[in-house]
């Protein structure tokens, strides 16, 4: 059974601490040893002054120097080993969360989230990294607490009022600064959300730059991005100002405490209440204690950033799947039936596609075609529509999800290619043997794309196919869909970016590849292309979300004026 994913940011942080607790404990202890040794350095120097320099004892001086060297060796190695252990834990946690987010996003059951593709990318990279910082934060807080406590004890030994100043002053400072924590948390959360939104918009703009140029909308899109970016900049500057005020206030208060301790120690030395060696120890400790106090005062700011990232991760890791767990039922055949379906613009749609049939679907309203393609994609929960979609007489929701996806493949109108080569894009998920690859390229008219480049199928393709034209991307995507060799293939407007001659080539290629063989493969073409419709066995005409006419392309073109006007343009 699948382990439940944490649904809140707090749960994610607790899980992180649990699964790295051994490394976290060891690293924290080593950091504590390092800070304890750091605290002992001014104490050791004070003792050297009092017991060796003031007395002129050479033996004590040599022993003291050896002890001081051992102290430095210990603190150095404690820090190096502790840092190495915690960095390993941080990197492993970031890796685990990245993989987990990617797994949730790529799960065949889909994910109910309002985050865009760019925002999901930010969550899986930047937020996954920042969430893992909780481990470093805990280790450093422990080390800083050890340093403050050790300094307080050392000062109490030298003089009780000096020690009490640290013992009492530290919690008072931290409590006062903690009052500002909610402001930092809100500012950090807003900033991270704004930046993620801009990242998502940038991703969408880059991927859609060709269509934007085609319709002359690049200026409007640029202005929209600039406005969003300025909003993100304002949120970032707001967070920076809040952090600057907070850090400045914290540093000032910590410095005043240290100066007060040093000044009081100097007054006590003048009165003869403490020795010169003890004065050196107190001054050294007062300077040293500023660092751990500053580290403790920075906790709210870092916690705000870590918690903000954890909350954003929870939006993905805690999101529900679109599709419920599937049963293990296997359809006996590929007969596809849609019965009284109401979904989006579809209003009681009913039809059947028999095994081996090439069925054309002409939608007077584009939204009807889009709704049908989405319905047949297998990515819509049966709770989101009424009616039934059956494969082999079995409701689609009861069929094993992987088997359903292998049986019915719906290639959307807008498709993406991956960074790699033409070969890797065409053969992704293919079922056909490599010997049939040339037939697939010919059927999709993608041979022209391959032959155009010297490297052929090994020609490099950039992310989302940005290095290819719209028509080339469409033909490569069609080749990829044909290569899978699905028993039922749904193609939604697969030739809108190619010329009429290429459309006829593709129509013949699909027919020869999928319907001139003994295997009973079904193809559903949602299109208004006359070239594709002319090779279909039957055409359904949709209007108002239901079938309003049915027949062959030739008969409908002859008898239906509205169909003829829409298709034969």
mmCIF file of C-alpha atoms in Angstrom, residues 227-561:
data_model
loop_
_atom_site.group_PDB
_atom_site.id
_atom_site.type_symbol
_atom_site.label_atom_id
_atom_site.label_comp_id
_atom_site.label_asym_id
_atom_site.label_seq_id
_atom_site.Cartn_x
_atom_site.Cartn_y
_atom_site.Cartn_z
ATOM 1 C CA UNK A 227 3.977 43.623 -14.312
ATOM 2 C CA UNK A 228 4.158 40.243 -12.577
ATOM 3 C CA UNK A 229 7.927 40.532 -12.200
ATOM 4 C CA UNK A 230 7.588 43.966 -10.620
ATOM 5 C CA UNK A 231 5.112 42.537 -8.120
ATOM 6 C CA UNK A 232 7.596 39.776 -7.265
ATOM 7 C CA UNK A 233 10.362 42.393 -6.969
ATOM 8 C CA UNK A 234 8.250 44.433 -4.573
ATOM 9 C CA UNK A 235 7.627 41.340 -2.431
ATOM 10 C CA UNK A 236 11.352 40.510 -2.469
ATOM 11 C CA UNK A 237 12.314 44.060 -1.463
ATOM 12 C CA UNK A 238 9.694 43.982 1.281
ATOM 13 C CA UNK A 239 11.217 40.782 2.657
ATOM 14 C CA UNK A 240 14.736 42.227 2.331
ATOM 15 C CA UNK A 241 13.710 45.365 4.244
ATOM 16 C CA UNK A 242 12.073 43.301 6.975
ATOM 17 C CA UNK A 243 15.148 41.087 7.271
ATOM 18 C CA UNK A 244 17.481 44.091 7.292
ATOM 19 C CA UNK A 245 15.555 45.802 10.093
ATOM 20 C CA UNK A 246 15.389 42.571 12.045
ATOM 21 C CA UNK A 247 19.085 41.729 11.620
ATOM 22 C CA UNK A 248 20.140 45.275 12.393
ATOM 23 C CA UNK A 249 18.062 45.335 15.561
ATOM 24 C CA UNK A 250 19.303 41.895 16.627
ATOM 25 C CA UNK A 251 22.959 42.761 15.999
ATOM 26 C CA UNK A 252 22.655 46.049 17.884
ATOM 27 C CA UNK A 253 21.049 44.444 20.928
ATOM 28 C CA UNK A 254 23.591 41.613 21.008
ATOM 29 C CA UNK A 255 26.488 44.040 20.667
ATOM 30 C CA UNK A 256 25.134 46.224 23.472
ATOM 31 C CA UNK A 257 24.929 43.180 25.748
ATOM 32 C CA UNK A 258 28.516 42.205 24.902
ATOM 33 C CA UNK A 259 29.794 45.772 25.407
ATOM 34 C CA UNK A 260 27.945 45.974 28.707
ATOM 35 C CA UNK A 261 29.568 42.760 29.921
ATOM 36 C CA UNK A 262 33.048 43.870 28.799
ATOM 37 C CA UNK A 263 32.641 47.324 30.329
ATOM 38 C CA UNK A 264 31.433 45.914 33.630
ATOM 39 C CA UNK A 265 34.372 43.485 33.674
ATOM 40 C CA UNK A 266 36.789 46.376 33.123
ATOM 41 C CA UNK A 267 35.269 48.258 36.058
ATOM 42 C CA UNK A 268 35.544 45.148 38.244
ATOM 43 C CA UNK A 269 39.224 44.766 37.235
ATOM 44 C CA UNK A 270 39.954 48.374 38.246
ATOM 45 C CA UNK A 271 38.374 47.654 41.619
ATOM 46 C CA UNK A 272 40.521 44.521 41.992
ATOM 47 C CA UNK A 273 37.421 42.320 42.039
ATOM 48 C CA UNK A 274 38.758 40.191 39.157
ATOM 49 C CA UNK A 275 42.306 39.527 37.937
ATOM 50 C CA UNK A 276 43.856 40.593 34.631
ATOM 51 C CA UNK A 277 43.610 37.024 33.351
ATOM 52 C CA UNK A 278 39.930 36.924 34.276
ATOM 53 C CA UNK A 279 39.419 40.295 32.544
ATOM 54 C CA UNK A 280 40.959 38.880 29.353
ATOM 55 C CA UNK A 281 38.664 35.857 29.645
ATOM 56 C CA UNK A 282 35.567 38.040 30.086
ATOM 57 C CA UNK A 283 36.459 40.324 27.170
ATOM 58 C CA UNK A 284 37.140 37.302 24.952
ATOM 59 C CA UNK A 285 33.841 35.674 25.960
ATOM 60 C CA UNK A 286 31.890 38.906 25.456
ATOM 61 C CA UNK A 287 33.226 39.166 21.914
ATOM 62 C CA UNK A 288 32.717 35.478 21.219
ATOM 63 C CA UNK A 289 29.149 35.354 22.536
ATOM 64 C CA UNK A 290 28.002 37.864 19.888
ATOM 65 C CA UNK A 291 28.247 35.159 17.201
ATOM 66 C CA UNK A 292 25.984 32.526 18.826
ATOM 67 C CA UNK A 293 23.571 35.207 19.988
ATOM 68 C CA UNK A 294 23.358 36.528 16.422
ATOM 69 C CA UNK A 295 22.844 32.973 15.187
ATOM 70 C CA UNK A 296 19.976 32.446 17.609
ATOM 71 C CA UNK A 297 18.421 35.783 16.660
ATOM 72 C CA UNK A 298 18.409 34.777 12.987
ATOM 73 C CA UNK A 299 16.234 31.750 13.690
ATOM 74 C CA UNK A 300 12.880 33.421 12.884
ATOM 75 C CA UNK A 301 14.039 34.606 9.454
ATOM 76 C CA UNK A 302 15.428 31.219 8.437
ATOM 77 C CA UNK A 303 12.431 29.412 9.903
ATOM 78 C CA UNK A 304 10.129 31.655 7.860
ATOM 79 C CA UNK A 305 11.919 30.702 4.651
ATOM 80 C CA UNK A 306 12.073 26.993 5.493
ATOM 81 C CA UNK A 307 8.433 26.891 6.597
ATOM 82 C CA UNK A 308 7.308 28.756 3.479
ATOM 83 C CA UNK A 309 9.027 26.194 1.258
ATOM 84 C CA UNK A 310 7.609 23.315 3.303
ATOM 85 C CA UNK A 311 4.091 24.736 2.975
ATOM 86 C CA UNK A 312 4.508 24.994 -0.793
ATOM 87 C CA UNK A 313 5.778 21.410 -0.944
ATOM 88 C CA UNK A 314 2.662 20.375 0.968
ATOM 89 C CA UNK A 315 0.527 21.839 -1.845
ATOM 90 C CA UNK A 316 1.985 19.123 -4.081
ATOM 91 C CA UNK A 317 2.726 16.257 -1.717
ATOM 92 C CA UNK A 318 -0.596 16.660 0.078
ATOM 93 C CA UNK A 319 -2.716 17.126 -3.059
ATOM 94 C CA UNK A 320 -5.230 14.440 -3.976
ATOM 95 C CA UNK A 321 -4.913 12.320 -7.086
ATOM 96 C CA UNK A 322 -7.382 13.052 -9.869
ATOM 97 C CA UNK A 323 -8.073 9.366 -10.445
ATOM 98 C CA UNK A 324 -8.851 6.856 -7.688
ATOM 99 C CA UNK A 325 -6.895 3.605 -7.345
ATOM 100 C CA UNK A 326 -7.870 1.374 -10.260
ATOM 101 C CA UNK A 327 -9.038 -2.224 -10.168
ATOM 102 C CA UNK A 328 -7.164 -5.029 -11.907
ATOM 103 C CA UNK A 329 -9.881 -5.670 -14.508
ATOM 104 C CA UNK A 330 -8.609 -6.244 -18.065
ATOM 105 C CA UNK A 331 -10.915 -5.414 -21.008
ATOM 106 C CA UNK A 332 -11.671 -8.405 -23.290
ATOM 107 C CA UNK A 333 -11.531 -6.270 -26.461
ATOM 108 C CA UNK A 334 -11.069 -2.675 -27.635
ATOM 109 C CA UNK A 335 -14.674 -1.798 -28.340
ATOM 110 C CA UNK A 336 -15.037 1.845 -27.175
ATOM 111 C CA UNK A 337 -18.424 3.187 -26.104
ATOM 112 C CA UNK A 338 -19.445 6.600 -24.766
ATOM 113 C CA UNK A 339 -22.921 6.632 -23.248
ATOM 114 C CA UNK A 340 -24.871 9.760 -22.180
ATOM 115 C CA UNK A 341 -21.753 11.601 -21.043
ATOM 116 C CA UNK A 342 -22.030 15.097 -19.631
ATOM 117 C CA UNK A 343 -18.636 16.719 -19.179
ATOM 118 C CA UNK A 344 -17.692 20.359 -19.713
ATOM 119 C CA UNK A 345 -19.503 21.313 -22.939
ATOM 120 C CA UNK A 346 -20.581 17.732 -23.713
ATOM 121 C CA UNK A 347 -24.281 17.246 -23.065
ATOM 122 C CA UNK A 348 -25.416 13.637 -23.273
ATOM 123 C CA UNK A 349 -22.815 12.503 -25.835
ATOM 124 C CA UNK A 350 -23.327 8.926 -27.041
ATOM 125 C CA UNK A 351 -21.411 6.974 -29.677
ATOM 126 C CA UNK A 352 -19.482 3.740 -30.255
ATOM 127 C CA UNK A 353 -16.180 3.058 -32.039
ATOM 128 C CA UNK A 354 -15.880 -0.563 -33.131
ATOM 129 C CA UNK A 355 -12.525 -2.379 -33.195
ATOM 130 C CA UNK A 356 -10.697 -1.656 -36.448
ATOM 131 C CA UNK A 357 -12.793 1.427 -37.259
ATOM 132 C CA UNK A 358 -11.347 4.768 -38.326
ATOM 133 C CA UNK A 359 -13.834 7.250 -36.898
ATOM 134 C CA UNK A 360 -13.872 10.941 -37.696
ATOM 135 C CA UNK A 361 -15.338 13.500 -35.299
ATOM 136 C CA UNK A 362 -16.183 17.016 -36.483
ATOM 137 C CA UNK A 363 -17.092 19.477 -33.714
ATOM 138 C CA UNK A 364 -18.867 22.692 -34.697
ATOM 139 C CA UNK A 365 -17.727 24.127 -31.372
ATOM 140 C CA UNK A 366 -13.991 23.702 -30.594
ATOM 141 C CA UNK A 367 -14.743 23.181 -26.909
ATOM 142 C CA UNK A 368 -16.677 20.011 -27.737
ATOM 143 C CA UNK A 369 -13.636 18.514 -29.451
ATOM 144 C CA UNK A 370 -11.367 19.534 -26.585
ATOM 145 C CA UNK A 371 -13.757 18.039 -24.024
ATOM 146 C CA UNK A 372 -13.966 14.753 -25.952
ATOM 147 C CA UNK A 373 -10.179 14.493 -26.260
ATOM 148 C CA UNK A 374 -9.783 15.153 -22.527
ATOM 149 C CA UNK A 375 -12.492 12.598 -21.697
ATOM 150 C CA UNK A 376 -10.822 9.864 -23.737
ATOM 151 C CA UNK A 377 -7.357 10.695 -22.370
ATOM 152 C CA UNK A 378 -8.029 8.641 -19.244
ATOM 153 C CA UNK A 379 -6.941 11.548 -17.057
ATOM 154 C CA UNK A 380 -10.438 12.584 -15.970
ATOM 155 C CA UNK A 381 -11.951 11.034 -12.858
ATOM 156 C CA UNK A 382 -15.345 9.395 -13.384
ATOM 157 C CA UNK A 383 -16.513 11.585 -10.495
ATOM 158 C CA UNK A 384 -15.992 14.631 -12.727
ATOM 159 C CA UNK A 385 -18.486 13.567 -15.385
ATOM 160 C CA UNK A 386 -21.790 11.760 -15.617
ATOM 161 C CA UNK A 387 -22.570 8.902 -17.958
ATOM 162 C CA UNK A 388 -20.205 6.081 -18.872
ATOM 163 C CA UNK A 389 -17.085 5.463 -20.918
ATOM 164 C CA UNK A 390 -16.607 1.729 -21.553
ATOM 165 C CA UNK A 391 -13.728 -0.227 -23.056
ATOM 166 C CA UNK A 392 -14.635 -3.751 -24.065
ATOM 167 C CA UNK A 393 -17.955 -3.312 -22.260
ATOM 168 C CA UNK A 394 -16.249 -2.471 -18.941
ATOM 169 C CA UNK A 395 -16.476 0.967 -17.310
ATOM 170 C CA UNK A 396 -13.160 2.799 -17.755
ATOM 171 C CA UNK A 397 -12.926 3.503 -14.011
ATOM 172 C CA UNK A 398 -12.822 -0.239 -13.227
ATOM 173 C CA UNK A 399 -10.026 -1.093 -15.647
ATOM 174 C CA UNK A 400 -6.419 -1.324 -14.495
ATOM 175 C CA UNK A 401 -5.040 2.171 -15.093
ATOM 176 C CA UNK A 402 -1.899 1.102 -16.928
ATOM 177 C CA UNK A 403 -3.857 -1.313 -19.114
ATOM 178 C CA UNK A 404 -6.408 1.412 -19.883
ATOM 179 C CA UNK A 405 -3.629 3.810 -20.905
ATOM 180 C CA UNK A 406 -2.019 1.112 -23.051
ATOM 181 C CA UNK A 407 -5.363 0.402 -24.722
ATOM 182 C CA UNK A 408 -6.473 3.992 -25.399
ATOM 183 C CA UNK A 409 -3.899 6.659 -26.217
ATOM 184 C CA UNK A 410 -5.197 10.213 -26.672
ATOM 185 C CA UNK A 411 -2.660 12.536 -28.276
ATOM 186 C CA UNK A 412 -3.643 16.159 -27.463
ATOM 187 C CA UNK A 413 -3.578 18.964 -29.989
ATOM 188 C CA UNK A 414 -0.860 20.840 -28.088
ATOM 189 C CA UNK A 415 2.022 18.470 -27.428
ATOM 190 C CA UNK A 416 5.502 18.879 -25.999
ATOM 191 C CA UNK A 417 8.780 17.373 -27.108
ATOM 192 C CA UNK A 418 11.643 16.623 -24.766
ATOM 193 C CA UNK A 419 15.246 17.734 -24.802
ATOM 194 C CA UNK A 420 17.224 14.976 -26.495
ATOM 195 C CA UNK A 421 17.222 13.764 -30.102
ATOM 196 C CA UNK A 422 14.602 13.120 -32.737
ATOM 197 C CA UNK A 423 15.076 9.397 -32.115
ATOM 198 C CA UNK A 424 14.539 9.640 -28.349
ATOM 199 C CA UNK A 425 11.369 11.676 -28.891
ATOM 200 C CA UNK A 426 9.894 9.340 -31.486
ATOM 201 C CA UNK A 427 10.742 6.131 -29.646
ATOM 202 C CA UNK A 428 9.586 7.271 -26.185
ATOM 203 C CA UNK A 429 7.201 4.582 -24.931
ATOM 204 C CA UNK A 430 7.234 2.745 -28.281
ATOM 205 C CA UNK A 431 5.918 -0.788 -28.602
ATOM 206 C CA UNK A 432 6.906 -1.375 -32.221
ATOM 207 C CA UNK A 433 10.240 -3.025 -33.115
ATOM 208 C CA UNK A 434 12.949 -0.730 -34.478
ATOM 209 C CA UNK A 435 12.435 -2.230 -37.940
ATOM 210 C CA UNK A 436 9.062 -0.443 -38.132
ATOM 211 C CA UNK A 437 10.487 2.962 -37.218
ATOM 212 C CA UNK A 438 10.837 4.013 -40.849
ATOM 213 C CA UNK A 439 7.180 3.148 -41.482
ATOM 214 C CA UNK A 440 6.150 5.311 -38.530
ATOM 215 C CA UNK A 441 8.186 8.246 -39.836
ATOM 216 C CA UNK A 442 6.671 7.858 -43.312
ATOM 217 C CA UNK A 443 3.116 7.624 -41.943
ATOM 218 C CA UNK A 444 3.556 10.853 -39.971
ATOM 219 C CA UNK A 445 5.475 12.622 -42.792
ATOM 220 C CA UNK A 446 8.320 13.033 -40.308
ATOM 221 C CA UNK A 447 10.892 11.655 -42.763
ATOM 222 C CA UNK A 448 11.261 15.190 -44.129
ATOM 223 C CA UNK A 449 12.196 16.404 -40.648
ATOM 224 C CA UNK A 450 14.766 13.633 -40.227
ATOM 225 C CA UNK A 451 16.249 13.989 -43.717
ATOM 226 C CA UNK A 452 16.541 17.754 -43.326
ATOM 227 C CA UNK A 453 19.317 17.380 -40.755
ATOM 228 C CA UNK A 454 22.725 15.854 -41.317
ATOM 229 C CA UNK A 455 22.548 13.876 -38.064
ATOM 230 C CA UNK A 456 19.174 12.393 -39.042
ATOM 231 C CA UNK A 457 17.410 10.777 -36.103
ATOM 232 C CA UNK A 458 20.321 11.779 -33.884
ATOM 233 C CA UNK A 459 19.671 15.477 -34.510
ATOM 234 C CA UNK A 460 19.515 17.333 -31.190
ATOM 235 C CA UNK A 461 16.149 18.685 -30.041
ATOM 236 C CA UNK A 462 15.958 21.424 -27.416
ATOM 237 C CA UNK A 463 13.496 21.473 -24.543
ATOM 238 C CA UNK A 464 9.858 21.470 -25.729
ATOM 239 C CA UNK A 465 11.083 21.198 -29.305
ATOM 240 C CA UNK A 466 11.852 24.924 -29.493
ATOM 241 C CA UNK A 467 14.526 24.253 -32.156
ATOM 242 C CA UNK A 468 11.866 22.892 -34.568
ATOM 243 C CA UNK A 469 9.094 24.674 -36.415
ATOM 244 C CA UNK A 470 5.469 24.161 -35.423
ATOM 245 C CA UNK A 471 4.833 21.768 -38.293
ATOM 246 C CA UNK A 472 7.975 19.770 -37.545
ATOM 247 C CA UNK A 473 7.049 19.455 -33.870
ATOM 248 C CA UNK A 474 3.570 18.294 -34.812
ATOM 249 C CA UNK A 475 4.861 15.596 -37.155
ATOM 250 C CA UNK A 476 7.416 14.320 -34.630
ATOM 251 C CA UNK A 477 4.713 14.193 -31.944
ATOM 252 C CA UNK A 478 2.439 12.291 -34.349
ATOM 253 C CA UNK A 479 5.251 9.831 -35.072
ATOM 254 C CA UNK A 480 5.671 9.305 -31.336
ATOM 255 C CA UNK A 481 1.940 8.589 -30.951
ATOM 256 C CA UNK A 482 1.925 6.156 -33.897
ATOM 257 C CA UNK A 483 5.064 4.472 -32.584
ATOM 258 C CA UNK A 484 3.301 3.415 -29.372
ATOM 259 C CA UNK A 485 1.006 1.208 -31.490
ATOM 260 C CA UNK A 486 -2.003 1.639 -29.185
ATOM 261 C CA UNK A 487 -5.099 -0.479 -29.958
ATOM 262 C CA UNK A 488 -7.218 2.716 -29.784
ATOM 263 C CA UNK A 489 -5.565 5.967 -30.867
ATOM 264 C CA UNK A 490 -7.294 9.346 -30.445
ATOM 265 C CA UNK A 491 -5.759 12.211 -32.425
ATOM 266 C CA UNK A 492 -6.977 15.761 -31.834
ATOM 267 C CA UNK A 493 -6.224 18.114 -34.754
ATOM 268 C CA UNK A 494 -2.895 16.426 -35.582
ATOM 269 C CA UNK A 495 -2.251 18.342 -38.834
ATOM 270 C CA UNK A 496 -3.165 21.985 -38.181
ATOM 271 C CA UNK A 497 0.443 23.152 -38.686
ATOM 272 C CA UNK A 498 1.144 21.318 -41.962
ATOM 273 C CA UNK A 499 0.189 22.048 -45.569
ATOM 274 C CA UNK A 500 -2.536 20.302 -47.573
ATOM 275 C CA UNK A 501 -0.120 18.026 -49.461
ATOM 276 C CA UNK A 502 1.431 16.816 -46.197
ATOM 277 C CA UNK A 503 -2.063 16.270 -44.763
ATOM 278 C CA UNK A 504 -2.878 13.864 -47.595
ATOM 279 C CA UNK A 505 0.424 12.051 -47.003
ATOM 280 C CA UNK A 506 -0.380 11.694 -43.305
ATOM 281 C CA UNK A 507 -3.941 10.519 -44.028
ATOM 282 C CA UNK A 508 -2.652 7.741 -46.295
ATOM 283 C CA UNK A 509 0.126 6.895 -43.852
ATOM 284 C CA UNK A 510 -2.216 6.469 -40.874
ATOM 285 C CA UNK A 511 -4.530 4.292 -42.969
ATOM 286 C CA UNK A 512 -1.733 2.036 -44.200
ATOM 287 C CA UNK A 513 -0.031 1.786 -40.808
ATOM 288 C CA UNK A 514 -3.084 1.148 -38.636
ATOM 289 C CA UNK A 515 -5.887 -0.173 -40.856
ATOM 290 C CA UNK A 516 -4.360 -2.170 -43.727
ATOM 291 C CA UNK A 517 -3.297 -4.981 -41.429
ATOM 292 C CA UNK A 518 -4.947 -7.950 -39.790
ATOM 293 C CA UNK A 519 -4.844 -6.339 -36.329
ATOM 294 C CA UNK A 520 -8.100 -4.573 -35.477
ATOM 295 C CA UNK A 521 -6.836 -1.140 -34.439
ATOM 296 C CA UNK A 522 -9.176 1.784 -33.866
ATOM 297 C CA UNK A 523 -8.381 5.390 -34.738
ATOM 298 C CA UNK A 524 -10.501 8.381 -33.715
ATOM 299 C CA UNK A 525 -9.689 11.597 -35.554
ATOM 300 C CA UNK A 526 -11.084 14.776 -33.973
ATOM 301 C CA UNK A 527 -10.523 17.159 -36.848
ATOM 302 C CA UNK A 528 -12.000 19.296 -39.603
ATOM 303 C CA UNK A 529 -9.301 18.346 -42.111
ATOM 304 C CA UNK A 530 -10.943 17.045 -45.331
ATOM 305 C CA UNK A 531 -7.837 14.989 -46.113
ATOM 306 C CA UNK A 532 -8.092 13.077 -42.830
ATOM 307 C CA UNK A 533 -11.876 12.805 -42.889
ATOM 308 C CA UNK A 534 -11.816 11.392 -46.419
ATOM 309 C CA UNK A 535 -10.065 8.209 -45.228
ATOM 310 C CA UNK A 536 -12.376 7.573 -42.277
ATOM 311 C CA UNK A 537 -15.031 4.866 -42.290
ATOM 312 C CA UNK A 538 -17.567 7.059 -40.536
ATOM 313 C CA UNK A 539 -17.879 10.661 -39.345
ATOM 314 C CA UNK A 540 -19.756 11.979 -36.315
ATOM 315 C CA UNK A 541 -20.802 15.627 -36.238
ATOM 316 C CA UNK A 542 -21.016 17.241 -32.800
ATOM 317 C CA UNK A 543 -22.975 20.356 -31.945
ATOM 318 C CA UNK A 544 -24.248 21.453 -28.583
ATOM 319 C CA UNK A 545 -22.238 18.709 -26.941
ATOM 320 C CA UNK A 546 -23.942 15.776 -28.671
ATOM 321 C CA UNK A 547 -24.032 13.912 -32.001
ATOM 322 C CA UNK A 548 -26.296 15.750 -34.470
ATOM 323 C CA UNK A 549 -25.306 13.953 -37.686
ATOM 324 C CA UNK A 550 -23.543 10.758 -38.770
ATOM 325 C CA UNK A 551 -22.377 9.279 -42.054
ATOM 326 C CA UNK A 552 -19.445 9.001 -44.395
ATOM 327 C CA UNK A 553 -17.413 12.052 -45.265
ATOM 328 C CA UNK A 554 -18.660 11.931 -48.868
ATOM 329 C CA UNK A 555 -22.328 11.668 -47.869
ATOM 330 C CA UNK A 556 -22.129 14.448 -45.287
ATOM 331 C CA UNK A 557 -20.242 16.737 -47.653
ATOM 332 C CA UNK A 558 -22.970 16.188 -50.245
ATOM 333 C CA UNK A 559 -26.046 16.493 -48.006
ATOM 334 C CA UNK A 560 -25.092 18.709 -45.041
ATOM 335 C CA UNK A 561 -24.453 22.337 -45.977
#
